[in-house]
JSON list of C-alpha atoms in Angstrom, two decimals:
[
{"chain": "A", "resi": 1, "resn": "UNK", "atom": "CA", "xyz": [-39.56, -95.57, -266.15]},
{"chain": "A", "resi": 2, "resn": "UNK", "atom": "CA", "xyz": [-42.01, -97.12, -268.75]},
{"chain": "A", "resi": 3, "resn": "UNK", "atom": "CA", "xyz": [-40.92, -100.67, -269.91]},
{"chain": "A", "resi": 4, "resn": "UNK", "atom": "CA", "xyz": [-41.14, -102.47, -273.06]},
{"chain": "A", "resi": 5, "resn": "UNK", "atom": "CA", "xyz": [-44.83, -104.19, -273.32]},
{"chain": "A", "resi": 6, "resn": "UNK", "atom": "CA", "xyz": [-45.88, -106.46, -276.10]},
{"chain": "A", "resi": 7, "resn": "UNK", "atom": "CA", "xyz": [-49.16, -104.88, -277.91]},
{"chain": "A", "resi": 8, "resn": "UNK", "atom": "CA", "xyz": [-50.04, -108.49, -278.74]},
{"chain": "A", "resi": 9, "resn": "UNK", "atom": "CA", "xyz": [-49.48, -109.97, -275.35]},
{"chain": "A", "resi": 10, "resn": "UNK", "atom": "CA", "xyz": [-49.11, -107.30, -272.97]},
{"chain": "A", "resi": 11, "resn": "UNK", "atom": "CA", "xyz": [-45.86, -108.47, -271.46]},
{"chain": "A", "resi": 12, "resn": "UNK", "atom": "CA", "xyz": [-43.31, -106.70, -269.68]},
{"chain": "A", "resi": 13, "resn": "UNK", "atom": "CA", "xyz": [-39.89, -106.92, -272.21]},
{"chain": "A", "resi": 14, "resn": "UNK", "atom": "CA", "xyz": [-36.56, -106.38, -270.88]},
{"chain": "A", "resi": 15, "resn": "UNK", "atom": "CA", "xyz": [-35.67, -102.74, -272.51]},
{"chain": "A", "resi": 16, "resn": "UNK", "atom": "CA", "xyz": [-34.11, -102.85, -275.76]},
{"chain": "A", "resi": 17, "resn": "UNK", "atom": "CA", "xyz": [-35.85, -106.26, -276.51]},
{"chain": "A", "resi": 18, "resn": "UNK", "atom": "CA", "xyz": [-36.76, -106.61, -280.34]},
{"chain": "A", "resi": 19, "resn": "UNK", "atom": "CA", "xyz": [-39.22, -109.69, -279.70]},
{"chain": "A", "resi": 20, "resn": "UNK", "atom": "CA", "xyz": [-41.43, -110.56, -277.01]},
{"chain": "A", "resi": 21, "resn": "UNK", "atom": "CA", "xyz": [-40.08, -113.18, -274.82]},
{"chain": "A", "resi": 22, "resn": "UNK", "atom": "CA", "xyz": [-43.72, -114.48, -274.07]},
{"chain": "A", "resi": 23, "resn": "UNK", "atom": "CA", "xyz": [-45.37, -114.61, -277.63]},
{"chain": "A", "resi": 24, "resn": "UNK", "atom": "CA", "xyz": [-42.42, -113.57, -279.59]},
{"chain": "A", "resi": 25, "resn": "UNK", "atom": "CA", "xyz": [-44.61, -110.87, -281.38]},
{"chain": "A", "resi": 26, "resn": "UNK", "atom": "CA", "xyz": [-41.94, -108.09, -283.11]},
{"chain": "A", "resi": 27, "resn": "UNK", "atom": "CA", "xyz": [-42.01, -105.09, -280.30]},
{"chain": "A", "resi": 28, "resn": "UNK", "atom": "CA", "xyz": [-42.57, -101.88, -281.81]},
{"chain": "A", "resi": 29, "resn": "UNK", "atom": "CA", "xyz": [-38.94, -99.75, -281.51]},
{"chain": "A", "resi": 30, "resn": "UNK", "atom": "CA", "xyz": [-39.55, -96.02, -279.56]},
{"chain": "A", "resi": 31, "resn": "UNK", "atom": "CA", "xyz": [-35.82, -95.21, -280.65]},
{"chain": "A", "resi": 32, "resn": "UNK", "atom": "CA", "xyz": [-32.83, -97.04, -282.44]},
{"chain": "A", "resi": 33, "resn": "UNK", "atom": "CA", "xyz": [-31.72, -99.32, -279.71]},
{"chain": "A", "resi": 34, "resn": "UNK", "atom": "CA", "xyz": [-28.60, -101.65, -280.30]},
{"chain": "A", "resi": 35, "resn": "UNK", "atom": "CA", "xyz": [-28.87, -105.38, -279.47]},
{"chain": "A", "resi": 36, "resn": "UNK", "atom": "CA", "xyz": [-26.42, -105.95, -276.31]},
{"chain": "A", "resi": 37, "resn": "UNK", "atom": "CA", "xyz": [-27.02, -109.90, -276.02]},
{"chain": "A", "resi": 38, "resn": "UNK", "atom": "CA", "xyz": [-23.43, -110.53, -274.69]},
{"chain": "A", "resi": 39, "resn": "UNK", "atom": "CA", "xyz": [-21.26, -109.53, -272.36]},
{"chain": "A", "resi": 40, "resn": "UNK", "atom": "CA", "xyz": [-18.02, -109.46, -273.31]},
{"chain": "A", "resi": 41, "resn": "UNK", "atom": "CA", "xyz": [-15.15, -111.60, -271.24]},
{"chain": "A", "resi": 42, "resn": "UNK", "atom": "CA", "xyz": [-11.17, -112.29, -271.76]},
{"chain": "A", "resi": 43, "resn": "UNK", "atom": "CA", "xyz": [-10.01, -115.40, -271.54]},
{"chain": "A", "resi": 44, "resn": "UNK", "atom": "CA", "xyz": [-9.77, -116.81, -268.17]},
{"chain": "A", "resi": 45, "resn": "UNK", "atom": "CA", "xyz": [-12.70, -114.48, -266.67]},
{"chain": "A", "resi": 46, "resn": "UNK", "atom": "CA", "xyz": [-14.87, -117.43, -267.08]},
{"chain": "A", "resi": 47, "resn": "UNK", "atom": "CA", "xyz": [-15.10, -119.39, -263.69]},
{"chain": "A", "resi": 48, "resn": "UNK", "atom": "CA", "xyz": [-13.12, -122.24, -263.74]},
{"chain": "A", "resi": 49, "resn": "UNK", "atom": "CA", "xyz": [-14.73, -123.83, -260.65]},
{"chain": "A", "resi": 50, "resn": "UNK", "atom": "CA", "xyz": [-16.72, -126.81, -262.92]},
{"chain": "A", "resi": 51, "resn": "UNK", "atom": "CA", "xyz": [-15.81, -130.30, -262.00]},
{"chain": "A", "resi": 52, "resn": "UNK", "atom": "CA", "xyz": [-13.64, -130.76, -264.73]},
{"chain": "A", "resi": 53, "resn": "UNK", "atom": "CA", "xyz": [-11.84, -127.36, -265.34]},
{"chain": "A", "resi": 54, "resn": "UNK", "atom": "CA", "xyz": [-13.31, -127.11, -269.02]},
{"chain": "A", "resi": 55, "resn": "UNK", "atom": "CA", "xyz": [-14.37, -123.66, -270.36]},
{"chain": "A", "resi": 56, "resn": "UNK", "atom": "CA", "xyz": [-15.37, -122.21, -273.39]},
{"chain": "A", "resi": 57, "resn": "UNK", "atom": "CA", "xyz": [-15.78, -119.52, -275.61]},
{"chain": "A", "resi": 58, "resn": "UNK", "atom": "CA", "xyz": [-18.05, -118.58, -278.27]},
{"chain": "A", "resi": 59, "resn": "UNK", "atom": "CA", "xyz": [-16.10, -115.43, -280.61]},
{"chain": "A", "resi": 60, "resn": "UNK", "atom": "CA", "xyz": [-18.68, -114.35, -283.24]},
{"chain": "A", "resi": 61, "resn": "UNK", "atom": "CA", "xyz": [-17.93, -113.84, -286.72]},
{"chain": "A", "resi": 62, "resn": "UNK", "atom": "CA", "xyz": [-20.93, -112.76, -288.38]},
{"chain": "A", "resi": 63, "resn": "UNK", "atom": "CA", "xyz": [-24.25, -111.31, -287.12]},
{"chain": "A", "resi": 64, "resn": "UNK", "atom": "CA", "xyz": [-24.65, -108.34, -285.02]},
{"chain": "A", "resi": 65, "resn": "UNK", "atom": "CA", "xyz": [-21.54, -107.73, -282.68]},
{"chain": "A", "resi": 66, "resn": "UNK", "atom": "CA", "xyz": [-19.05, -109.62, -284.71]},
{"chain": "A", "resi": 67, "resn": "UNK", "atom": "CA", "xyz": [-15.65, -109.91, -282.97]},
{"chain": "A", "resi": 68, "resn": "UNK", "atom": "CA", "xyz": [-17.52, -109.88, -279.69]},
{"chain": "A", "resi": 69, "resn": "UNK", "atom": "CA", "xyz": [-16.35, -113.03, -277.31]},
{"chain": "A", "resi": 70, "resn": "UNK", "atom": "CA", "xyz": [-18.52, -114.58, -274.69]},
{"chain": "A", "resi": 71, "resn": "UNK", "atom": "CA", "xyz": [-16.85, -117.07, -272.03]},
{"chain": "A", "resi": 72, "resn": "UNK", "atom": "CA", "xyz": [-18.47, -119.30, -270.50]},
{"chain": "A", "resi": 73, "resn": "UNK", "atom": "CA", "xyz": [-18.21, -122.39, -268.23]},
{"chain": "A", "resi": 74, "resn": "UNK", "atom": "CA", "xyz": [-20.89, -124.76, -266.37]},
{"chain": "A", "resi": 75, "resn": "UNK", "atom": "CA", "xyz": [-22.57, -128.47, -266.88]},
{"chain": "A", "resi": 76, "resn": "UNK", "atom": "CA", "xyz": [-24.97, -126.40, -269.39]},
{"chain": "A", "resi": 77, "resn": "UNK", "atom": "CA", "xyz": [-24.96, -123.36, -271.70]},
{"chain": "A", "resi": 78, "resn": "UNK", "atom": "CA", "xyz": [-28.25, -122.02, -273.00]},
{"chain": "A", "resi": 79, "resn": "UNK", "atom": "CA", "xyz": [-27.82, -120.22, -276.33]},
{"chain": "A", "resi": 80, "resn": "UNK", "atom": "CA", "xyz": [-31.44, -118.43, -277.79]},
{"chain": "A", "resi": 81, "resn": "UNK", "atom": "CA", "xyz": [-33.42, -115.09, -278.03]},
{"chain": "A", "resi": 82, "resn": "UNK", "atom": "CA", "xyz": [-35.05, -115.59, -274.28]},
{"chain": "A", "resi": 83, "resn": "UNK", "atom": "CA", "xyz": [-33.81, -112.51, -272.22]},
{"chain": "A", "resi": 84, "resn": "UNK", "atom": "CA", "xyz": [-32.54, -115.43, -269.33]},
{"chain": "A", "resi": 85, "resn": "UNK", "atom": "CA", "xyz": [-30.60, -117.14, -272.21]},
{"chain": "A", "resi": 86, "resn": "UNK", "atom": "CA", "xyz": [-26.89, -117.78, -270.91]},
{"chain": "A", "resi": 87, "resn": "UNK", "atom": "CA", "xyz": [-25.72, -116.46, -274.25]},
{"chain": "A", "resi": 88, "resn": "UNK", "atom": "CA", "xyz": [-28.93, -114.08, -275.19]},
{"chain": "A", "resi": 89, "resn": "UNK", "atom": "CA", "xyz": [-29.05, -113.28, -278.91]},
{"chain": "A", "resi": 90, "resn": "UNK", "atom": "CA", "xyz": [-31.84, -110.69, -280.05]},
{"chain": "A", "resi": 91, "resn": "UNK", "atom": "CA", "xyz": [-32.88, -111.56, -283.08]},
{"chain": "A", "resi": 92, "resn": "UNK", "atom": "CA", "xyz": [-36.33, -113.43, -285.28]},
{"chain": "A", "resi": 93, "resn": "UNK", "atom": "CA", "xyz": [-33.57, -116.10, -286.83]},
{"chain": "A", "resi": 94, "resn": "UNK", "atom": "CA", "xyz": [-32.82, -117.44, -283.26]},
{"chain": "A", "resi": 95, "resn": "UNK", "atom": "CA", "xyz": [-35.62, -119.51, -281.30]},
{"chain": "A", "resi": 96, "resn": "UNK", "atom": "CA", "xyz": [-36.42, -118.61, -277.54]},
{"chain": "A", "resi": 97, "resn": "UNK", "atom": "CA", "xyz": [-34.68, -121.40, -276.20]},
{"chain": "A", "resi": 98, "resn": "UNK", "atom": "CA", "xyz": [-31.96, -122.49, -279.66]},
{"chain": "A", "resi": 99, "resn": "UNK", "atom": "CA", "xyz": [-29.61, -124.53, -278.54]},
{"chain": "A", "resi": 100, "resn": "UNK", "atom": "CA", "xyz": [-27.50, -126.20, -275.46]},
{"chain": "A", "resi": 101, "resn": "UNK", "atom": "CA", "xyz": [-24.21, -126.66, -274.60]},
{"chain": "A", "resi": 102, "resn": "UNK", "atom": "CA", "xyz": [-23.59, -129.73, -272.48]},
{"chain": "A", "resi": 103, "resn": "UNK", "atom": "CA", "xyz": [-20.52, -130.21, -270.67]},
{"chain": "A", "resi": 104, "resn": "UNK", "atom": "CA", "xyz": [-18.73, -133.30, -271.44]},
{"chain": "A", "resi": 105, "resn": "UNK", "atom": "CA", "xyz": [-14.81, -135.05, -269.81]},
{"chain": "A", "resi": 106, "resn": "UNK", "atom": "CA", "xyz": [-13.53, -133.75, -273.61]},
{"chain": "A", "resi": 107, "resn": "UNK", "atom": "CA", "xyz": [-15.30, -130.57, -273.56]},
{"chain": "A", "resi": 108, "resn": "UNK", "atom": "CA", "xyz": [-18.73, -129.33, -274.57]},
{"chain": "A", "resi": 109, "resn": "UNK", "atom": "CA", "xyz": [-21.33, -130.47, -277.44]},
{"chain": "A", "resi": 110, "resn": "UNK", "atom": "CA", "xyz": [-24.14, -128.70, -278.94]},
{"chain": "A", "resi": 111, "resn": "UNK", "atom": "CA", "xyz": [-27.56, -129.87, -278.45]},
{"chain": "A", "resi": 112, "resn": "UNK", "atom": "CA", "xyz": [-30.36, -128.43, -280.59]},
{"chain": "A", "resi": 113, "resn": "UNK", "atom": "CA", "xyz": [-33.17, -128.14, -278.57]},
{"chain": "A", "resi": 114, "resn": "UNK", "atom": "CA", "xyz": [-35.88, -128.44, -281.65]},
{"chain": "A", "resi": 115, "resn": "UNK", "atom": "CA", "xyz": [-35.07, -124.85, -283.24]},
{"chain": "A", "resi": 116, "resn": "UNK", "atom": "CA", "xyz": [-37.29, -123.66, -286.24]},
{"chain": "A", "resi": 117, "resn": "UNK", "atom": "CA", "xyz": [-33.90, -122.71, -287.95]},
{"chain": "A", "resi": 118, "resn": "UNK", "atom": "CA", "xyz": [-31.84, -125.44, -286.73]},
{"chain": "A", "resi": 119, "resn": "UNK", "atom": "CA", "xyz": [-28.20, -125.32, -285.54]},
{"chain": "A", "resi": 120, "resn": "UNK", "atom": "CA", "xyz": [-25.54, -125.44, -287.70]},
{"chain": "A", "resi": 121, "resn": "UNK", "atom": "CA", "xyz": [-21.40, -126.84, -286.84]},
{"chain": "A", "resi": 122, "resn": "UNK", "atom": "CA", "xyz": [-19.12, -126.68, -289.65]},
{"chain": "A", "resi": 123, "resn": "UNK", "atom": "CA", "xyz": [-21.85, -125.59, -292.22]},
{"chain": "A", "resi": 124, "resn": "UNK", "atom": "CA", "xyz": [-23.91, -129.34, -291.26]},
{"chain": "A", "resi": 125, "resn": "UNK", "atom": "CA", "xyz": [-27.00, -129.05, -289.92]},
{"chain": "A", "resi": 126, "resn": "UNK", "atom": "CA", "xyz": [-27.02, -131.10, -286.63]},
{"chain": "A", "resi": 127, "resn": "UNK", "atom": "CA", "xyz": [-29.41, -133.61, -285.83]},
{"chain": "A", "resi": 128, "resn": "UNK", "atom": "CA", "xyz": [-29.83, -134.26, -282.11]},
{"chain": "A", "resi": 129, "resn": "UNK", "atom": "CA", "xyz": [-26.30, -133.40, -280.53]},
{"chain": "A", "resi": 130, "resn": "UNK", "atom": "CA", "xyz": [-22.71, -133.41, -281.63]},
{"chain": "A", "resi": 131, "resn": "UNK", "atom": "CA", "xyz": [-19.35, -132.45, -279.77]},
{"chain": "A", "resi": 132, "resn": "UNK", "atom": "CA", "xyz": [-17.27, -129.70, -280.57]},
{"chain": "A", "resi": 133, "resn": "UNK", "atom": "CA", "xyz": [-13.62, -129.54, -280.97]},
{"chain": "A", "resi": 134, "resn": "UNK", "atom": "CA", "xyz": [-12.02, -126.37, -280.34]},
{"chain": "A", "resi": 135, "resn": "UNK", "atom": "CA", "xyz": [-12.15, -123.98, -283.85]},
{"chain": "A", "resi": 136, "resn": "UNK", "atom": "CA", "xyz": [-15.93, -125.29, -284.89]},
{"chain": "A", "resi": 137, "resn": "UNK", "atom": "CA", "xyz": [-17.79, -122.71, -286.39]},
{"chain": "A", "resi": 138, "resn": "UNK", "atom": "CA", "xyz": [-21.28, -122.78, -284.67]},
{"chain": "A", "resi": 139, "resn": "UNK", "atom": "CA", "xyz": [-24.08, -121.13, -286.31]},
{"chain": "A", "resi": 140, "resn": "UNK", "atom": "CA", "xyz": [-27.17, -120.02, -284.52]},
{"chain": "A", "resi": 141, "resn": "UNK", "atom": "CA", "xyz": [-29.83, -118.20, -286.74]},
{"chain": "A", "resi": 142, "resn": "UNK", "atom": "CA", "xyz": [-27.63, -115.48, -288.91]},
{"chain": "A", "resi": 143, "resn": "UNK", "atom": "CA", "xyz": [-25.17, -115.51, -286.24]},
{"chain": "A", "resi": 144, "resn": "UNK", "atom": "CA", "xyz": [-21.94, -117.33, -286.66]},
{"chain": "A", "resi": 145, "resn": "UNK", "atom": "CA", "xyz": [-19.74, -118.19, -283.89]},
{"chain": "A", "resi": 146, "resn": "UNK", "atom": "CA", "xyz": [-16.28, -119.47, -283.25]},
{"chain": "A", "resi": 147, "resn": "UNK", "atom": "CA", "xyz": [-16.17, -122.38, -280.53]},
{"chain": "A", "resi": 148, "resn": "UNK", "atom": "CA", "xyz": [-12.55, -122.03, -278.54]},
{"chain": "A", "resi": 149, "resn": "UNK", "atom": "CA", "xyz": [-12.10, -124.34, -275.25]},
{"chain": "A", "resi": 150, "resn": "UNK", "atom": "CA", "xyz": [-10.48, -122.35, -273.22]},
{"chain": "A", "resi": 151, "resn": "UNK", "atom": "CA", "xyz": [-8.84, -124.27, -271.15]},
{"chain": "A", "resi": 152, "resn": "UNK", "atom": "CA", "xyz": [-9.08, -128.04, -269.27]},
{"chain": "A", "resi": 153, "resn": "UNK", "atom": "CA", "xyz": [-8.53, -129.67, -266.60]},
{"chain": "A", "resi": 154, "resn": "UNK", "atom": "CA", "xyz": [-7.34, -133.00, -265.18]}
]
C-alpha cells in the first residue's frame, strides 16, 4: 500500500495527512480524504486513573468536525497538527506542536507553546499560560473548542 510522501521532503505522512509532519509542505490530495483528527469519547471513557481524578473534554464548535468531543485525562495534553498530537487537528491554521494542557489540583490550563497563530480562551489571546474553568471556549487555529472538566477528584 503506497503511503503519503512529501514531494518537498520526501517523508512518509500518515494517510489522509494534508501537511507534512516533517517540513509542513501542503501534500498533494490523490482523492477527497476527510480530516479524522479525533476520536470521539462519552463522558467517563476518559481514564480516570491521574493522581487527582481530573478529566477533561474538548467539544468543538467550529472548524471541521464540529459537535465532535474528545476526552481526555493525563499530567499533559498536546493539542497541534503533528500526527502524535494527543488531540491531532489537520489543518495550515494549527502549528505542529499548538498548544498544552497542563494538569493542575483545580483542573487543567492552556499553555501556548509559541504558535504562529496563537491560542485563543474566551476570544483573548493568551500570553504564556492561563487556567481554564469549565465552559471556556478554546480556540486553536479556525477551530473552536468547548473546555468541559469532566469530572474531579479529592
Amino acid at each position: 500500500m503506497p503511503g503519503n510522501f512529501c514531494n518537498e521532503c520526501g517523508h512518509d505522512n500518515p494517510i489522509g495527512a494534508r501537511f507534512c509532519a516533517s517540513c509542513g509542505h501542503q501534500l498533494q490530495m490523490v482523492e477527497d480524504l476527510h480530516t479524522e483528527g479525533f476520536d470521539p469519547v462519552h463522558v467517563g471513557e476518559a481514564d480516570s486513573s491521574g493522581p487527582h481524578g481530573v478529566e477533561g473534554e474538548l467539544v468543538v464548535t467550529a472548524g471541521h468536525r464540529a459537535g465532535t468531543r474528545c476526552g481526555f485525562s493525563g499530567d499533559l495534553v498536546t493539542v497541534g497538527r503533528h500526527p502524535k498530537s494527543d488531540v491531532f487537528l489537520d489543518d495550515i491554521t494549527v502549528s505542529r506542536r499548538h498548544v498544552e494542557l497542563a494538569r493542575t489540583p483545580t483542573g487543567y490550563l492552556a499553555r501556548d507553546t509559541g504558535s504562529l497563530n496563537g491560542t485563543y480562551v474566551n476570544g483573548e489571546r493568551i500570553d504564556g499560560e492561563l487556567p481554564l474553568t469549565n465552559g471556556d471556549e478554546l480556540q486553536v487555529g479556525k477551530f473552536k473548542m468547548l473546555y468541559l472538566m469532566t469530572s474531579m477528584g479529592a
